[in-house]
Amino acid sequence: MAHTTRDKAKLTARVKRLRGQVEAIERGLENEVGCAEILQLVASVRGAINGLMGELIEAHIREHVIDPAREPDQAKAEGTRELIEVLRAYLK
Amino acid sequence: MAHTTRDKAKLTARVKRLRGQVEAIERGLENEVGCAEILQLVASVRGAINGLMGELIEAHIREHVIDPAREPDQAKAEGTRELIEVLRAYLK
Amino acid sequence: MAHTTRDKAKLTARVKRLRGQVEAIERGLENEVGCAEILQLVASVRGAINGLMGELIEAHIREHVIDPAREPDQAKAEGTRELIEVLRAYLK
Amino acid sequence: MAHTTRDKAKLTARVKRLRGQVEAIERGLENEVGCAEILQLVASVRGAINGLMGELIEAHIREHVIDPAREPDQAKAEGTRELIEVLRAYLK
């Protein structure tokens, strides 16, 4: 089962929150709250999408490439751990 | 008038498209389309939000800091053009 | 006087440290330290250059666009503070 | 043999060019070329390091995790191709 299916409820809740943040930008524009606040709202959506992207990439690696916790080949397991660590720092 | 108010219709349409992209992620999760497609959908939202952020920052500079086209002080106008150019490359 | 001239000694020392980090990658390749360590060295140079870029952009704004601390027009001073704040979060 | 060893000559040449770009920043500061040019030099180093980082991560995946071209398990090979594709877009 794909992790996006297994974690469906958790991911859906998270994407709904993201939608709520985008809707807050729409309301801010509608209510003419001013540029600085719109910038802050957009920046927060950007942070949320980057966080979601990082988690999905890591879950994809574990599910569809190699799960270091279950991989018998220790060299590959180690190489995967190193990859996840570098990507976490990079996608932060 | 703040640019987010002057450009309200254009910005609102853009944010509505962004919401549509986020809703596409929700539908994708609901229909269990699988991880690769979800990753692509999230990546496209990320691209859209980065594009929106870059445009809003540039508009903020012109509206609330210095508009190089109307700034009498040529050194400040030039400094602002340089800033906009560096940020465009950076926020691409 | 341009800030890159005024802060010449400090910036030069920082760029020399950056060069030292790049030279560490060269030595790592020469000594065949292995991929994971090379990735970590490259990631640290990336972090250093992003930090330097963020500081230079902020200094450019204060020197060549508007210095909020000395700007008589309070709306422009406020707009510049907002810009600096958004860019700090963005370029982090 | 690690890819950073196998591709040692090519990678070393690339890192030397990167060092040359960093040294160009040092000369720029020394010759007081001014802020805009320093910003451009730093931005070019940033572009170069991001490019190098993207290539090293992809090479790490193929060498130390899964090489889709040689992987017998087609699901894992496909999952790895998807990962490489997403990271290319992301690390661009």
Tab-separated table of C-alpha atoms in Angstrom:
chain	number	residue	atom	x	y	z
A	1	MET	CA	0.000	0.000	0.000
A	2	ALA	CA	1.420	3.408	-0.969
A	3	HIS	CA	2.268	5.613	2.020
A	4	THR	CA	0.055	8.374	0.604
A	5	THR	CA	-2.809	5.852	0.991
A	6	ARG	CA	-1.696	4.466	4.351
A	7	ASP	CA	-1.199	7.991	5.762
A	8	LYS	CA	-4.230	9.328	3.884
A	9	ALA	CA	-6.087	10.778	6.890
A	10	LYS	CA	-2.999	12.526	8.297
A	11	LEU	CA	-1.921	13.896	4.905
A	12	THR	CA	-5.470	15.003	4.020
A	13	ALA	CA	-5.774	16.921	7.310
A	14	ARG	CA	-2.446	18.586	6.593
A	15	VAL	CA	-3.431	19.580	3.053
A	16	LYS	CA	-6.760	20.931	4.346
A	17	ARG	CA	-4.788	23.182	6.771
A	18	LEU	CA	-2.686	24.305	3.793
A	19	ARG	CA	-5.885	25.121	1.876
A	20	GLY	CA	-7.066	27.111	4.886
A	21	GLN	CA	-3.840	29.150	4.749
A	22	VAL	CA	-4.387	29.834	1.034
A	23	GLU	CA	-7.981	30.874	1.754
A	24	ALA	CA	-6.596	33.277	4.387
A	25	ILE	CA	-4.622	34.973	1.581
A	26	GLU	CA	-7.862	35.275	-0.430
A	27	ARG	CA	-9.670	36.851	2.547
A	28	GLY	CA	-6.708	39.152	3.161
A	29	LEU	CA	-6.858	40.387	-0.426
A	30	GLU	CA	-10.649	40.749	-0.212
A	31	ASN	CA	-10.389	42.756	3.040
A	32	GLU	CA	-7.456	44.791	1.675
A	33	VAL	CA	-5.311	44.041	4.734
A	34	GLY	CA	-2.257	45.469	3.021
A	35	CYS	CA	0.906	44.144	1.490
A	36	ALA	CA	3.011	43.252	4.532
A	37	GLU	CA	0.323	40.954	5.934
A	38	ILE	CA	-0.247	39.336	2.512
A	39	LEU	CA	3.516	38.715	2.262
A	40	GLN	CA	3.509	37.059	5.700
A	41	LEU	CA	0.530	34.851	4.741
A	42	VAL	CA	2.226	33.788	1.485
A	43	ALA	CA	5.501	33.121	3.325
A	44	SER	CA	3.665	30.852	5.780
A	45	VAL	CA	2.098	28.846	2.912
A	46	ARG	CA	5.586	28.564	1.400
A	47	GLY	CA	6.950	27.188	4.672
A	48	ALA	CA	4.079	24.701	4.940
A	49	ILE	CA	4.488	23.413	1.365
A	50	ASN	CA	8.263	23.039	1.807
A	51	GLY	CA	7.669	21.041	4.986
A	52	LEU	CA	5.095	18.824	3.286
A	53	MET	CA	7.421	18.315	0.295
A	54	GLY	CA	10.312	17.252	2.540
A	55	GLU	CA	8.137	14.700	4.384
A	56	LEU	CA	6.662	13.267	1.178
A	57	ILE	CA	10.127	12.841	-0.388
A	58	GLU	CA	11.397	11.012	2.707
A	59	ALA	CA	8.292	8.798	2.826
A	60	HIS	CA	8.712	8.087	-0.908
A	61	ILE	CA	12.308	6.948	-0.311
A	62	ARG	CA	11.302	4.591	2.521
A	63	GLU	CA	8.291	3.188	0.658
A	64	HIS	CA	9.325	3.077	-2.986
A	65	VAL	CA	13.137	2.991	-2.939
A	66	ILE	CA	14.780	1.543	0.204
A	67	ASP	CA	13.619	1.452	3.816
A	68	PRO	CA	16.892	1.479	5.781
A	69	ALA	CA	15.156	-0.189	8.733
A	70	ARG	CA	14.268	-3.279	6.655
A	71	GLU	CA	17.028	-3.354	4.029
A	72	PRO	CA	19.271	-6.473	4.380
A	73	ASP	CA	22.119	-4.910	2.337
A	74	GLN	CA	23.871	-2.789	4.982
A	75	ALA	CA	25.784	-0.679	2.455
A	76	LYS	CA	22.525	0.298	0.728
A	77	ALA	CA	20.822	0.900	4.078
A	78	GLU	CA	23.681	3.207	5.090
A	79	GLY	CA	23.669	4.986	1.731
A	80	THR	CA	19.927	5.612	2.143
A	81	ARG	CA	20.345	6.969	5.676
A	82	GLU	CA	23.017	9.367	4.370
A	83	LEU	CA	20.666	10.471	1.545
A	84	ILE	CA	17.774	11.129	3.967
A	85	GLU	CA	20.079	13.110	6.258
A	86	VAL	CA	21.442	15.314	3.446
A	87	LEU	CA	17.939	15.928	2.055
A	88	ARG	CA	16.570	16.881	5.486
A	89	ALA	CA	19.248	19.569	5.821
A	90	TYR	CA	18.729	20.641	2.221
A	91	LEU	CA	14.901	20.747	2.191
A	92	LYS	CA	14.644	22.406	5.632
B	1	MET	CA	-3.358	52.621	-2.578
B	2	ALA	CA	-1.460	49.410	-1.739
B	3	HIS	CA	-0.577	47.333	-4.802
B	4	THR	CA	-2.338	44.340	-3.235
B	5	THR	CA	-5.489	46.470	-3.388
B	6	ARG	CA	-4.811	47.979	-6.825
B	7	ASP	CA	-4.004	44.532	-8.266
B	8	LYS	CA	-6.684	42.862	-6.173
B	9	ALA	CA	-8.579	41.177	-9.015
B	10	LYS	CA	-5.423	39.809	-10.673
B	11	LEU	CA	-3.927	38.597	-7.380
B	12	THR	CA	-7.230	37.064	-6.233
B	13	ALA	CA	-7.546	35.109	-9.492
B	14	ARG	CA	-3.982	33.869	-9.040
B	15	VAL	CA	-4.568	32.778	-5.438
B	16	LYS	CA	-7.798	31.030	-6.491
B	17	ARG	CA	-5.750	29.024	-9.057
B	18	LEU	CA	-3.303	28.189	-6.265
B	19	ARG	CA	-6.223	26.983	-4.106
B	20	GLY	CA	-7.373	24.865	-7.034
B	21	GLN	CA	-3.919	23.236	-7.138
B	22	VAL	CA	-4.096	22.493	-3.400
B	23	GLU	CA	-7.591	21.021	-3.849
B	24	ALA	CA	-6.108	18.804	-6.587
B	25	ILE	CA	-3.751	17.363	-3.955
B	26	GLU	CA	-6.746	16.683	-1.705
B	27	ARG	CA	-8.569	14.886	-4.525
B	28	GLY	CA	-5.415	12.964	-5.374
B	29	LEU	CA	-5.125	11.718	-1.805
B	30	GLU	CA	-8.854	10.884	-1.728
B	31	ASN	CA	-8.592	8.916	-5.001
B	32	GLU	CA	-5.321	7.254	-3.882
B	33	VAL	CA	-3.540	8.266	-7.088
B	34	GLY	CA	-0.197	7.244	-5.623
B	35	CYS	CA	2.868	8.947	-4.326
B	36	ALA	CA	4.614	10.066	-7.514
B	37	GLU	CA	1.553	12.009	-8.700
B	38	ILE	CA	1.049	13.564	-5.236
B	39	LEU	CA	4.734	14.646	-5.268
B	40	GLN	CA	4.254	16.280	-8.687
B	41	LEU	CA	1.101	18.105	-7.499
B	42	VAL	CA	2.897	19.384	-4.372
B	43	ALA	CA	5.914	20.436	-6.452
B	44	SER	CA	3.633	22.458	-8.751
B	45	VAL	CA	2.050	24.262	-5.765
B	46	ARG	CA	5.568	24.993	-4.514
B	47	GLY	CA	6.523	26.483	-7.863
B	48	ALA	CA	3.352	28.612	-7.907
B	49	ILE	CA	3.859	29.949	-4.376
B	50	ASN	CA	7.520	30.785	-5.091
B	51	GLY	CA	6.449	32.674	-8.221
B	52	LEU	CA	3.755	34.566	-6.303
B	53	MET	CA	6.210	35.381	-3.502
B	54	GLY	CA	8.766	36.782	-5.958
B	55	GLU	CA	6.167	39.023	-7.630
B	56	LEU	CA	4.769	40.279	-4.317
B	57	ILE	CA	8.259	41.144	-3.020
B	58	GLU	CA	9.059	43.084	-6.198
B	59	ALA	CA	5.704	44.902	-6.074
B	60	HIS	CA	6.322	45.684	-2.387
B	61	ILE	CA	9.694	47.251	-3.253
B	62	ARG	CA	8.194	49.443	-5.988
B	63	GLU	CA	5.169	50.484	-3.910
B	64	HIS	CA	6.442	50.756	-0.358
B	65	VAL	CA	10.215	51.297	-0.679
B	66	ILE	CA	11.416	52.906	-3.942
B	67	ASP	CA	9.992	52.844	-7.448
B	68	PRO	CA	13.096	53.191	-9.644
B	69	ALA	CA	10.953	54.624	-12.476
B	70	ARG	CA	9.840	57.589	-10.318
B	71	GLU	CA	12.747	58.024	-7.903
B	72	PRO	CA	14.551	61.381	-8.413
B	73	ASP	CA	17.714	60.216	-6.599
B	74	GLN	CA	19.507	58.311	-9.378
B	75	ALA	CA	21.860	56.468	-7.020
B	76	LYS	CA	18.881	55.108	-5.038
B	77	ALA	CA	17.020	54.275	-8.248
B	78	GLU	CA	20.067	52.336	-9.492
B	79	GLY	CA	20.524	50.597	-6.125
B	80	THR	CA	16.875	49.497	-6.266
B	81	ARG	CA	17.178	48.179	-9.828
B	82	GLU	CA	20.223	46.150	-8.719
B	83	LEU	CA	18.250	44.784	-5.733
B	84	ILE	CA	15.293	43.754	-7.926
B	85	GLU	CA	17.640	42.054	-10.386
B	86	VAL	CA	19.482	40.071	-7.687
B	87	LEU	CA	16.190	39.028	-6.030
B	88	ARG	CA	14.696	37.900	-9.361
B	89	ALA	CA	17.651	35.565	-9.908
B	90	TYR	CA	17.542	34.454	-6.272
B	91	LEU	CA	13.772	33.880	-5.979
B	92	LYS	CA	13.458	32.154	-9.378
C	1	MET	CA	31.541	54.618	0.740
C	2	ALA	CA	30.024	51.268	-0.344
C	3	HIS	CA	29.414	48.868	2.553
C	4	THR	CA	31.512	46.224	0.747
C	5	THR	CA	34.386	48.717	1.079
C	6	ARG	CA	33.540	49.852	4.628
C	7	ASP	CA	33.169	46.222	5.802
C	8	LYS	CA	36.035	45.049	3.588
C	9	ALA	CA	38.135	43.389	6.310
C	10	LYS	CA	35.158	41.535	7.837
C	11	LEU	CA	33.802	40.406	4.457
C	12	THR	CA	37.265	39.386	3.207
C	13	ALA	CA	37.831	37.241	6.305
C	14	ARG	CA	34.444	35.607	5.744
C	15	VAL	CA	35.146	34.887	2.071
C	16	LYS	CA	38.557	33.464	2.997
C	17	ARG	CA	36.789	31.049	5.398
C	18	LEU	CA	34.445	30.136	2.539
C	19	ARG	CA	37.473	29.461	0.306
C	20	GLY	CA	38.888	27.272	3.063
C	21	GLN	CA	35.651	25.228	3.029
C	22	VAL	CA	35.907	24.823	-0.760
C	23	GLU	CA	39.549	23.750	-0.402
C	24	ALA	CA	38.362	21.158	2.144
C	25	ILE	CA	36.183	19.658	-0.616
C	26	GLU	CA	39.235	19.524	-2.905
C	27	ARG	CA	41.271	17.743	-0.210
C	28	GLY	CA	38.364	15.389	0.481
C	29	LEU	CA	38.219	14.414	-3.187
C	30	GLU	CA	42.030	14.051	-3.321
C	31	ASN	CA	42.014	11.819	-0.214
C	32	GLU	CA	38.972	9.868	-1.463
C	33	VAL	CA	37.092	10.383	1.799
C	34	GLY	CA	33.889	9.101	0.237
C	35	CYS	CA	30.623	10.479	-0.943
C	36	ALA	CA	28.781	11.143	2.323
C	37	GLU	CA	31.578	13.338	3.664
C	38	ILE	CA	31.879	15.211	0.346
C	39	LEU	CA	28.092	15.838	0.441
C	40	GLN	CA	28.379	17.236	3.983
C	41	LEU	CA	31.283	19.523	2.950
C	42	VAL	CA	29.346	20.807	-0.078
C	43	ALA	CA	26.229	21.340	2.066
C	44	SER	CA	28.254	23.428	4.534
C	45	VAL	CA	29.591	25.643	1.707
C	46	ARG	CA	26.002	26.046	0.496
C	47	GLY	CA	24.907	27.148	3.961
C	48	ALA	CA	27.792	29.629	4.188
C	49	ILE	CA	27.110	31.168	0.771
C	50	ASN	CA	23.383	31.497	1.530
C	51	GLY	CA	24.215	33.249	4.789
C	52	LEU	CA	26.659	35.594	3.053
C	53	MET	CA	24.124	36.321	0.299
C	54	GLY	CA	21.416	37.208	2.841
C	55	GLU	CA	23.735	39.615	4.695
C	56	LEU	CA	24.956	41.274	1.496
C	57	ILE	CA	21.383	41.810	0.247
C	58	GLU	CA	20.371	43.389	3.550
C	59	ALA	CA	23.473	45.615	3.596
C	60	HIS	CA	22.766	46.596	-0.030
C	61	ILE	CA	19.222	47.668	0.936
C	62	ARG	CA	20.455	49.814	3.835
C	63	GLU	CA	23.326	51.375	1.850
C	64	HIS	CA	21.997	51.757	-1.673
C	65	VAL	CA	18.185	51.807	-1.318
C	66	ILE	CA	16.829	53.021	2.042
C	67	ASP	CA	18.264	52.853	5.541
C	68	PRO	CA	15.144	52.673	7.747
C	69	ALA	CA	17.122	54.131	10.682
C	70	ARG	CA	17.860	57.357	8.765
C	71	GLU	CA	14.903	57.632	6.364
C	72	PRO	CA	12.706	60.681	7.126
C	73	ASP	CA	9.695	59.283	5.216
C	74	GLN	CA	8.154	56.974	7.839
C	75	ALA	CA	6.041	55.038	5.337
C	76	LYS	CA	9.151	54.196	3.262
C	77	ALA	CA	11.110	53.372	6.413
C	78	GLU	CA	8.339	50.978	7.494
C	79	GLY	CA	8.073	49.452	4.012
C	80	THR	CA	11.832	48.798	4.068
C	81	ARG	CA	11.706	47.196	7.523
C	82	GLU	CA	8.930	44.884	6.260
C	83	LEU	CA	11.038	43.999	3.184
C	84	ILE	CA	14.101	43.180	5.301
C	85	GLU	CA	11.981	41.019	7.623
C	86	VAL	CA	10.388	39.033	4.777
C	87	LEU	CA	13.771	38.530	3.057
C	88	ARG	CA	15.404	37.340	6.294
C	89	ALA	CA	12.758	34.635	6.658
C	90	TYR	CA	12.978	33.808	2.947
C	91	LEU	CA	16.796	33.717	2.624
C	92	LYS	CA	17.292	31.809	5.900
D	1	MET	CA	34.557	2.349	-5.960
D	2	ALA	CA	32.719	5.482	-4.728
D	3	HIS	CA	31.605	7.774	-7.551
D	4	THR	CA	33.478	10.670	-5.902
D	5	THR	CA	36.616	8.563	-6.460
D	6	ARG	CA	35.662	7.313	-9.933
D	7	ASP	CA	34.744	10.854	-11.064
D	8	LYS	CA	37.592	12.397	-9.063
D	9	ALA	CA	39.241	14.278	-11.936
D	10	LYS	CA	35.963	15.745	-13.216
D	11	LEU	CA	34.745	16.708	-9.730
D	12	THR	CA	38.132	18.163	-8.735
D	13	ALA	CA	38.186	20.347	-11.869
D	14	ARG	CA	34.686	21.543	-11.038
D	15	VAL	CA	35.564	22.368	-7.423
D	16	LYS	CA	38.691	24.212	-8.597
D	17	ARG	CA	36.469	26.375	-10.838
D	18	LEU	CA	34.242	26.991	-7.795
D	19	ARG	CA	37.327	28.043	-5.799
D	20	GLY	CA	38.245	30.374	-8.651
D	21	GLN	CA	34.809	32.002	-8.364
D	22	VAL	CA	35.288	32.448	-4.603
D	23	GLU	CA	38.730	33.965	-5.229
D	24	ALA	CA	37.046	36.372	-7.683
D	25	ILE	CA	34.914	37.607	-4.757
D	26	GLU	CA	38.087	38.144	-2.696
D	27	ARG	CA	39.677	40.142	-5.544
D	28	GLY	CA	36.454	42.104	-5.997
D	29	LEU	CA	36.467	43.083	-2.327
D	30	GLU	CA	40.201	43.917	-2.489
D	31	ASN	CA	39.689	46.114	-5.584
D	32	GLU	CA	36.530	47.690	-4.073
D	33	VAL	CA	34.475	46.910	-7.190
D	34	GLY	CA	31.269	47.814	-5.387
D	35	CYS	CA	28.292	46.027	-3.973
D	36	ALA	CA	26.302	45.115	-7.089
D	37	GLU	CA	29.251	43.278	-8.652
D	38	ILE	CA	30.023	41.466	-5.378
D	39	LEU	CA	26.354	40.384	-5.178
D	40	GLN	CA	26.548	39.010	-8.732
D	41	LEU	CA	29.778	37.113	-7.935
D	42	VAL	CA	28.246	35.603	-4.779
D	43	ALA	CA	25.057	34.691	-6.680
D	44	SER	CA	27.147	32.856	-9.298
D	45	VAL	CA	28.958	30.845	-6.594
D	46	ARG	CA	25.540	30.015	-5.120
D	47	GLY	CA	24.339	28.760	-8.495
D	48	ALA	CA	27.478	26.670	-8.946
D	49	ILE	CA	27.251	25.063	-5.491
D	50	ASN	CA	23.545	24.272	-5.970
D	51	GLY	CA	24.356	22.621	-9.301
D	52	LEU	CA	27.186	20.595	-7.766
D	53	MET	CA	24.961	19.580	-4.836
D	54	GLY	CA	22.213	18.355	-7.181
D	55	GLU	CA	24.665	16.239	-9.208
D	56	LEU	CA	26.315	14.750	-6.119
D	57	ILE	CA	22.936	13.779	-4.617
D	58	GLU	CA	21.883	12.076	-7.866
D	59	ALA	CA	25.231	10.274	-8.141
D	60	HIS	CA	24.916	9.217	-4.481
D	61	ILE	CA	21.484	7.701	-5.193
D	62	ARG	CA	22.757	5.722	-8.194
D	63	GLU	CA	25.938	4.538	-6.446
D	64	HIS	CA	24.925	4.012	-2.828
D	65	VAL	CA	21.153	3.479	-2.885
D	66	ILE	CA	19.692	2.095	-6.152
D	67	ASP	CA	20.827	2.444	-9.762
D	68	PRO	CA	17.559	2.232	-11.712
D	69	ALA	CA	19.475	1.034	-14.804
D	70	ARG	CA	20.732	-2.083	-12.991
D	71	GLU	CA	18.035	-2.706	-10.376
D	72	PRO	CA	16.187	-6.037	-10.980
D	73	ASP	CA	13.166	-5.002	-8.838
D	74	GLN	CA	11.167	-2.896	-11.312
D	75	ALA	CA	9.021	-1.245	-8.627
D	76	LYS	CA	12.141	-0.018	-6.802
D	77	ALA	CA	13.744	1.043	-10.092
D	78	GLU	CA	10.627	3.062	-10.939
D	79	GLY	CA	10.433	4.560	-7.433
D	80	THR	CA	14.075	5.657	-7.768
D	81	ARG	CA	13.486	7.245	-11.199
D	82	GLU	CA	10.557	9.191	-9.706
D	83	LEU	CA	12.758	10.334	-6.790
D	84	ILE	CA	15.536	11.524	-9.133
D	85	GLU	CA	12.991	13.399	-11.266
D	86	VAL	CA	11.388	15.179	-8.300
D	87	LEU	CA	14.797	16.105	-6.833
D	88	ARG	CA	16.026	17.490	-10.178
D	89	ALA	CA	13.041	19.835	-10.320
D	90	TYR	CA	13.444	20.667	-6.641
D	91	LEU	CA	17.235	21.252	-6.594
D	92	LYS	CA	17.262	23.226	-9.879
